[in-house]
mmCIF file with all atom_site columns, C-alpha atoms in Angstrom:
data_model
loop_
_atom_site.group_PDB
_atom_site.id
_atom_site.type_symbol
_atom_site.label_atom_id
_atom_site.label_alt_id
_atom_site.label_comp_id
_atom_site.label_asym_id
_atom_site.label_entity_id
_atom_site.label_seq_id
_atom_site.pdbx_PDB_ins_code
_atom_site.Cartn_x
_atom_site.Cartn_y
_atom_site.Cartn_z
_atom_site.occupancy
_atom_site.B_iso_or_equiv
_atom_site.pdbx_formal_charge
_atom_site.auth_seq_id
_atom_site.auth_comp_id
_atom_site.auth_asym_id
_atom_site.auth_atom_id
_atom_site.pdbx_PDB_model_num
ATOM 1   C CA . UNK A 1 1   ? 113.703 72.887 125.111 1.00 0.00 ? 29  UNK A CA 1
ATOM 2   C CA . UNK A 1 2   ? 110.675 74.859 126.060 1.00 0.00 ? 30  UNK A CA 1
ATOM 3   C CA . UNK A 1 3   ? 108.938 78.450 125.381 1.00 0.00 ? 31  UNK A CA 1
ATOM 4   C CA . UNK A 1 4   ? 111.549 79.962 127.559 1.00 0.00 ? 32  UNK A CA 1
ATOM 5   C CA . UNK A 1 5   ? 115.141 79.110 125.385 1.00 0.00 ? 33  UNK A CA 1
ATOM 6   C CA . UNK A 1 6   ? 113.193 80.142 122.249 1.00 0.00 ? 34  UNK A CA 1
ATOM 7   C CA . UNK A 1 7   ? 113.544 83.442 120.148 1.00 0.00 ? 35  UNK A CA 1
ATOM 8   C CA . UNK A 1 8   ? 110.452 84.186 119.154 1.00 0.00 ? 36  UNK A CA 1
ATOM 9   C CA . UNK A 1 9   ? 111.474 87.434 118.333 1.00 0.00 ? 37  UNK A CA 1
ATOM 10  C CA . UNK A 1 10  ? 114.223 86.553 115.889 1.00 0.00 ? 38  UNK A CA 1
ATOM 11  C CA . UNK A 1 11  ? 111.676 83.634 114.266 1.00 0.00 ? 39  UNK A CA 1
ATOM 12  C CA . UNK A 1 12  ? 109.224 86.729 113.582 1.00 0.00 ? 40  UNK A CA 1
ATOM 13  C CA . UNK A 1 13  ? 111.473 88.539 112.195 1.00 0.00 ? 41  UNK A CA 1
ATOM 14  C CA . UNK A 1 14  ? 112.671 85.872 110.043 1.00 0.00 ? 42  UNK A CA 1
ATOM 15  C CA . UNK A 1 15  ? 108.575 85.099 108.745 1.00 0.00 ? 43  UNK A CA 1
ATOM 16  C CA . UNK A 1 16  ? 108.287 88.898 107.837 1.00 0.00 ? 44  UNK A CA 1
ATOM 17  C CA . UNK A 1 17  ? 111.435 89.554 106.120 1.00 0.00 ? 45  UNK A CA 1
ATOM 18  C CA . UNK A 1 18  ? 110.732 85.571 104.276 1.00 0.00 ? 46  UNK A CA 1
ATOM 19  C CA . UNK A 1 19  ? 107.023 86.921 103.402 1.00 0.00 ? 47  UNK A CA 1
ATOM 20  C CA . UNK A 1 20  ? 108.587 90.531 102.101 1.00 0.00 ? 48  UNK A CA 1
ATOM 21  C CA . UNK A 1 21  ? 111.095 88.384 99.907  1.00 0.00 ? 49  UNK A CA 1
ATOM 22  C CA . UNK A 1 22  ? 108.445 86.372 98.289  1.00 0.00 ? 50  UNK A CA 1
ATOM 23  C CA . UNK A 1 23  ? 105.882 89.595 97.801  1.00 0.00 ? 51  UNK A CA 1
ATOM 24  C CA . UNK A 1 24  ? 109.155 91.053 95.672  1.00 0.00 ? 52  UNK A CA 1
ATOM 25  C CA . UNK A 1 25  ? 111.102 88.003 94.158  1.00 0.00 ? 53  UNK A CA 1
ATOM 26  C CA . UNK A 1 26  ? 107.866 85.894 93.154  1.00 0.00 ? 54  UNK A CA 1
ATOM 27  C CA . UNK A 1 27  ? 105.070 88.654 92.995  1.00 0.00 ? 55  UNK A CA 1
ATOM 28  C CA . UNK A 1 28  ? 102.928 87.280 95.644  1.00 0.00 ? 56  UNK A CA 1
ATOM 29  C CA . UNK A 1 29  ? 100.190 90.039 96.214  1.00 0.00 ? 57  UNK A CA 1
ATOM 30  C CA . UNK A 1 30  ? 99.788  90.630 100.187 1.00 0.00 ? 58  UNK A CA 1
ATOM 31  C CA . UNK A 1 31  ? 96.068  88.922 101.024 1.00 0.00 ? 59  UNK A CA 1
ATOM 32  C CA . UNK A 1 32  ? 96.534  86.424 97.915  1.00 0.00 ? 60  UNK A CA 1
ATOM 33  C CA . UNK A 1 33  ? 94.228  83.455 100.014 1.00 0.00 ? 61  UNK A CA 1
ATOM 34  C CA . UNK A 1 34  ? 96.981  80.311 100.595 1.00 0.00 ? 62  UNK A CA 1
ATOM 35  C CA . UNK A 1 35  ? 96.897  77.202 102.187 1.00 0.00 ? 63  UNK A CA 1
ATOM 36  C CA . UNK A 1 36  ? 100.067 77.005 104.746 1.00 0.00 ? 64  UNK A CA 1
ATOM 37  C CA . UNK A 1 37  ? 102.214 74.385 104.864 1.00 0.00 ? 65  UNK A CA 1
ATOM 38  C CA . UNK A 1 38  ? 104.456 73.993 108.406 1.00 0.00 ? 66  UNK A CA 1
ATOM 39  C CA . UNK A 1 39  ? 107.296 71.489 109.113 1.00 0.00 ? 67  UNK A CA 1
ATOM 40  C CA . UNK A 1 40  ? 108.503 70.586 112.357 1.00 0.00 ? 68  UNK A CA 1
ATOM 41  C CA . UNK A 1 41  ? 111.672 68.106 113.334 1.00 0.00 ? 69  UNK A CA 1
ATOM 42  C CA . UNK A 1 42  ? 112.419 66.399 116.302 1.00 0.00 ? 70  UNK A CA 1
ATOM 43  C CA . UNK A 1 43  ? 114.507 68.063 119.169 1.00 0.00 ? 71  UNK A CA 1
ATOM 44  C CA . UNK A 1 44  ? 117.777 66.349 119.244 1.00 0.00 ? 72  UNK A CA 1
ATOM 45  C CA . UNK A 1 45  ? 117.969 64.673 122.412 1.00 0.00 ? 73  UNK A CA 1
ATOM 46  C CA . UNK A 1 46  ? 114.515 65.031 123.748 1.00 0.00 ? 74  UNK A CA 1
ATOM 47  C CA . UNK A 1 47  ? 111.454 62.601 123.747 1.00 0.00 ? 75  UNK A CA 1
ATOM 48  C CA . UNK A 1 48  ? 109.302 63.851 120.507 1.00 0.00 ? 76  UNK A CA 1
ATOM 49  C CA . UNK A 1 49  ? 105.340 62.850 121.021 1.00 0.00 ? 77  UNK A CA 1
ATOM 50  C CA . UNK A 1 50  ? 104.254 62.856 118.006 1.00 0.00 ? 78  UNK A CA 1
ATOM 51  C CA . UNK A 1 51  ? 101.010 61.774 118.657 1.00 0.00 ? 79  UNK A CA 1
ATOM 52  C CA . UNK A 1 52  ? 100.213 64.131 121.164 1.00 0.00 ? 80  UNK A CA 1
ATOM 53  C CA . UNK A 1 53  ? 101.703 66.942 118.821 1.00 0.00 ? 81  UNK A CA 1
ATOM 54  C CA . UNK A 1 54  ? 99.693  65.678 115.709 1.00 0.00 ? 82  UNK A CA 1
ATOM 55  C CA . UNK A 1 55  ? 96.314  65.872 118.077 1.00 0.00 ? 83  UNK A CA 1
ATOM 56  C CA . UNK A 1 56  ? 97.037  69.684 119.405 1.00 0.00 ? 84  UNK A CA 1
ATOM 57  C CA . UNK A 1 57  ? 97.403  70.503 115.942 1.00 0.00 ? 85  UNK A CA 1
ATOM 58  C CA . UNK A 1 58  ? 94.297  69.061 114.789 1.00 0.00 ? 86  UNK A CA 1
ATOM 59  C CA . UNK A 1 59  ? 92.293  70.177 118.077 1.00 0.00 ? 87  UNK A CA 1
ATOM 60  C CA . UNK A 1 60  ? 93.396  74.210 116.115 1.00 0.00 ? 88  UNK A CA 1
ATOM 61  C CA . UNK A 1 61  ? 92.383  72.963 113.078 1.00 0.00 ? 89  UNK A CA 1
ATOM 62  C CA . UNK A 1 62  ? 95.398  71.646 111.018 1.00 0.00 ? 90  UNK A CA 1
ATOM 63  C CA . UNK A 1 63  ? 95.337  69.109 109.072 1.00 0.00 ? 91  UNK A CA 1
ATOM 64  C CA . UNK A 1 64  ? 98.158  66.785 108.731 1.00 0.00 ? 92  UNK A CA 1
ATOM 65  C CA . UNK A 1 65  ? 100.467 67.898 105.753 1.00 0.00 ? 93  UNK A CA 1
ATOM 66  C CA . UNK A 1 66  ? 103.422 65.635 103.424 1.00 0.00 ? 94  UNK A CA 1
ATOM 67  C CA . UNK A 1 67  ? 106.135 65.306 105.576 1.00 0.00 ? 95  UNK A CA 1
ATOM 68  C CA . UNK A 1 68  ? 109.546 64.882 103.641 1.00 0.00 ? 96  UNK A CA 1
ATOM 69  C CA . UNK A 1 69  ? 110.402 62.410 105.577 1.00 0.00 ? 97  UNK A CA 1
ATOM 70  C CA . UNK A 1 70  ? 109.377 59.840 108.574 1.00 0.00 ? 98  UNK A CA 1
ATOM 71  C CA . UNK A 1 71  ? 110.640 62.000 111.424 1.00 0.00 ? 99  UNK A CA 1
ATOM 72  C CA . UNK A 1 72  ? 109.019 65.004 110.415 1.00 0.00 ? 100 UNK A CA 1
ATOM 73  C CA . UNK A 1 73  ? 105.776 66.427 111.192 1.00 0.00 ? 101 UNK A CA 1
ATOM 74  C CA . UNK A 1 74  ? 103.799 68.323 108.785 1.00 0.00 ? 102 UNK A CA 1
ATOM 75  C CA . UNK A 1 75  ? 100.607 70.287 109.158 1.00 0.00 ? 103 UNK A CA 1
ATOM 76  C CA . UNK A 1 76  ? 98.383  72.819 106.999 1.00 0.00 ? 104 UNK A CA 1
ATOM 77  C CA . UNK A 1 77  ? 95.570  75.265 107.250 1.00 0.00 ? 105 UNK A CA 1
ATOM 78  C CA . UNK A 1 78  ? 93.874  77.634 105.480 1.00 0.00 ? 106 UNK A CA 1
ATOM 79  C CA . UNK A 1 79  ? 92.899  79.386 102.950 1.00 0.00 ? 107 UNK A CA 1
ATOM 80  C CA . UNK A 1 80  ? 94.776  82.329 104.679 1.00 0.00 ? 108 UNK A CA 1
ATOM 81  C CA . UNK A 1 81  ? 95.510  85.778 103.832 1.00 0.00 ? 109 UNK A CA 1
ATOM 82  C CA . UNK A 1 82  ? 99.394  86.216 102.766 1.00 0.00 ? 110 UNK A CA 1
ATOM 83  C CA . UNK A 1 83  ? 100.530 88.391 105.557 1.00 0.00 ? 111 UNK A CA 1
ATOM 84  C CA . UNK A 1 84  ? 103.395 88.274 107.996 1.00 0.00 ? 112 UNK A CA 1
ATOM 85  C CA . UNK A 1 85  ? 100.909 88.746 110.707 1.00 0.00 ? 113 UNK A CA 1
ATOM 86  C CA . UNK A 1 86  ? 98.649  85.789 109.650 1.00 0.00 ? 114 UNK A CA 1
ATOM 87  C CA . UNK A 1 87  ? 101.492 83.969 108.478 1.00 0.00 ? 115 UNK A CA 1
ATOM 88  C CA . UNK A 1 88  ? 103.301 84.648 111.899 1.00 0.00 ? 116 UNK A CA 1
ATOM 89  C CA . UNK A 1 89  ? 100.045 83.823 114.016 1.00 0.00 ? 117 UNK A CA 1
ATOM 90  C CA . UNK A 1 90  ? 100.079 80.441 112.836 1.00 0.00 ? 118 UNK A CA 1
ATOM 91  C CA . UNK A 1 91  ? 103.466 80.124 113.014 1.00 0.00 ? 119 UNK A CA 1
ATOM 92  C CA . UNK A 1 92  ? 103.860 80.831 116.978 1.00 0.00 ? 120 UNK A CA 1
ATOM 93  C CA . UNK A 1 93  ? 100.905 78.866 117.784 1.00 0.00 ? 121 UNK A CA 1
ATOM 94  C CA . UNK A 1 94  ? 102.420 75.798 116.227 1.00 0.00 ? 122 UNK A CA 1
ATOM 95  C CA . UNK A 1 95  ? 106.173 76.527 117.423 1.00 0.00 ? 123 UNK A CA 1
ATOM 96  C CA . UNK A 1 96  ? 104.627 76.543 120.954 1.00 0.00 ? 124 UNK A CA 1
ATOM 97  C CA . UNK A 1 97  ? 103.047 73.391 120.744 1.00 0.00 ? 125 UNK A CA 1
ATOM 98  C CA . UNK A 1 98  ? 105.979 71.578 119.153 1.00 0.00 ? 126 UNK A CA 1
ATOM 99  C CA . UNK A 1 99  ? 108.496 73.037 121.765 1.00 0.00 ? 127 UNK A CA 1
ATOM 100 C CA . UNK A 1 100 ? 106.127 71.052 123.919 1.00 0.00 ? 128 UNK A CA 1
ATOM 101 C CA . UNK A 1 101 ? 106.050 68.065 122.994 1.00 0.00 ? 129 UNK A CA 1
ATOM 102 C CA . UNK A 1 102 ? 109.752 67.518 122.211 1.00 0.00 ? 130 UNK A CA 1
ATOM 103 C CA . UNK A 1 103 ? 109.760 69.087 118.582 1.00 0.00 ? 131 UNK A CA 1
ATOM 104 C CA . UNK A 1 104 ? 111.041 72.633 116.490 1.00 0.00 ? 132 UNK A CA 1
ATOM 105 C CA . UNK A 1 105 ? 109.731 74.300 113.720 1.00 0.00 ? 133 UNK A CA 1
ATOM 106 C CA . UNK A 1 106 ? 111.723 73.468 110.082 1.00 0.00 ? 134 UNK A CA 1
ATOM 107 C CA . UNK A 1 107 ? 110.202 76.003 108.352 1.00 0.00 ? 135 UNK A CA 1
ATOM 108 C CA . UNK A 1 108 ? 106.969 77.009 106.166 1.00 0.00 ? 136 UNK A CA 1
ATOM 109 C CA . UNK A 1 109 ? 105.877 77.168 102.927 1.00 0.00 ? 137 UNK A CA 1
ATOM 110 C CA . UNK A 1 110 ? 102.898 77.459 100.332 1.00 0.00 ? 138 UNK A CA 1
ATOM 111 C CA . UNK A 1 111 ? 101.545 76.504 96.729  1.00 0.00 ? 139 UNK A CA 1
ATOM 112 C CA . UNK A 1 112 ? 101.687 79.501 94.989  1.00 0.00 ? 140 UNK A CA 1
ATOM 113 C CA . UNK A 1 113 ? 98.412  81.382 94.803  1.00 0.00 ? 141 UNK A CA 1
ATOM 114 C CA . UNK A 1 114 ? 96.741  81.177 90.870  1.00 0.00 ? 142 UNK A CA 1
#
């Protein structure tokens, strides 16, 4: 899978409408400073490089996150603002360098700002 088959679109749309649940649900103020958490899995059927995905992501300045399990991959960075926009900006560049070295996105997350 590359750039091309994904909907980037639809996965934005997904991080704002996930970031306007969480400002009403939980309470979390928009520019609360949080450290990101992203997950990515392997393709099914295609050669994951971990390695070479786990350098990209520190040559941008992630650091390597708790993966729930062995085949996951799972990186951090921040403190950022709590914004779709931030949120999203880290989001594509990460989803573009998975798709590229044979894995997806599974999702984000965060501690909940004090």
């Amino acid at each position: 899978m590359d750039e091309a088959d994904w909907n980037f679109t639809e996965q934005q749309a997904e991080t704002v409408y996930t970031c306007e649940q969480l400002r009403d649900s939980k309470g979390v103020k928009p520019h609360s400073e949080i450290m990101l958490d992203l997950f990515f899995v392997p393709i099914e059927g295609e050669e994951a490089r971990r390695a070479a995905f786990e350098k990209a992501l520190e040559t941008f300045g992630y650091q390597p996150g708790e993966a729930e399990n062995e085949n996951e991959v799972a990186a951090s960075i921040g403190p950022i603002p709590f914004t779709p926009q931030d949120i999203w900006l880290h989001e594509e560049r990460t989803t573009k360098m998975a798709l590229a070295r044979g894995f997806r996105p599974d999702g984000w997350g965060f501690a909940e700002p004090e």
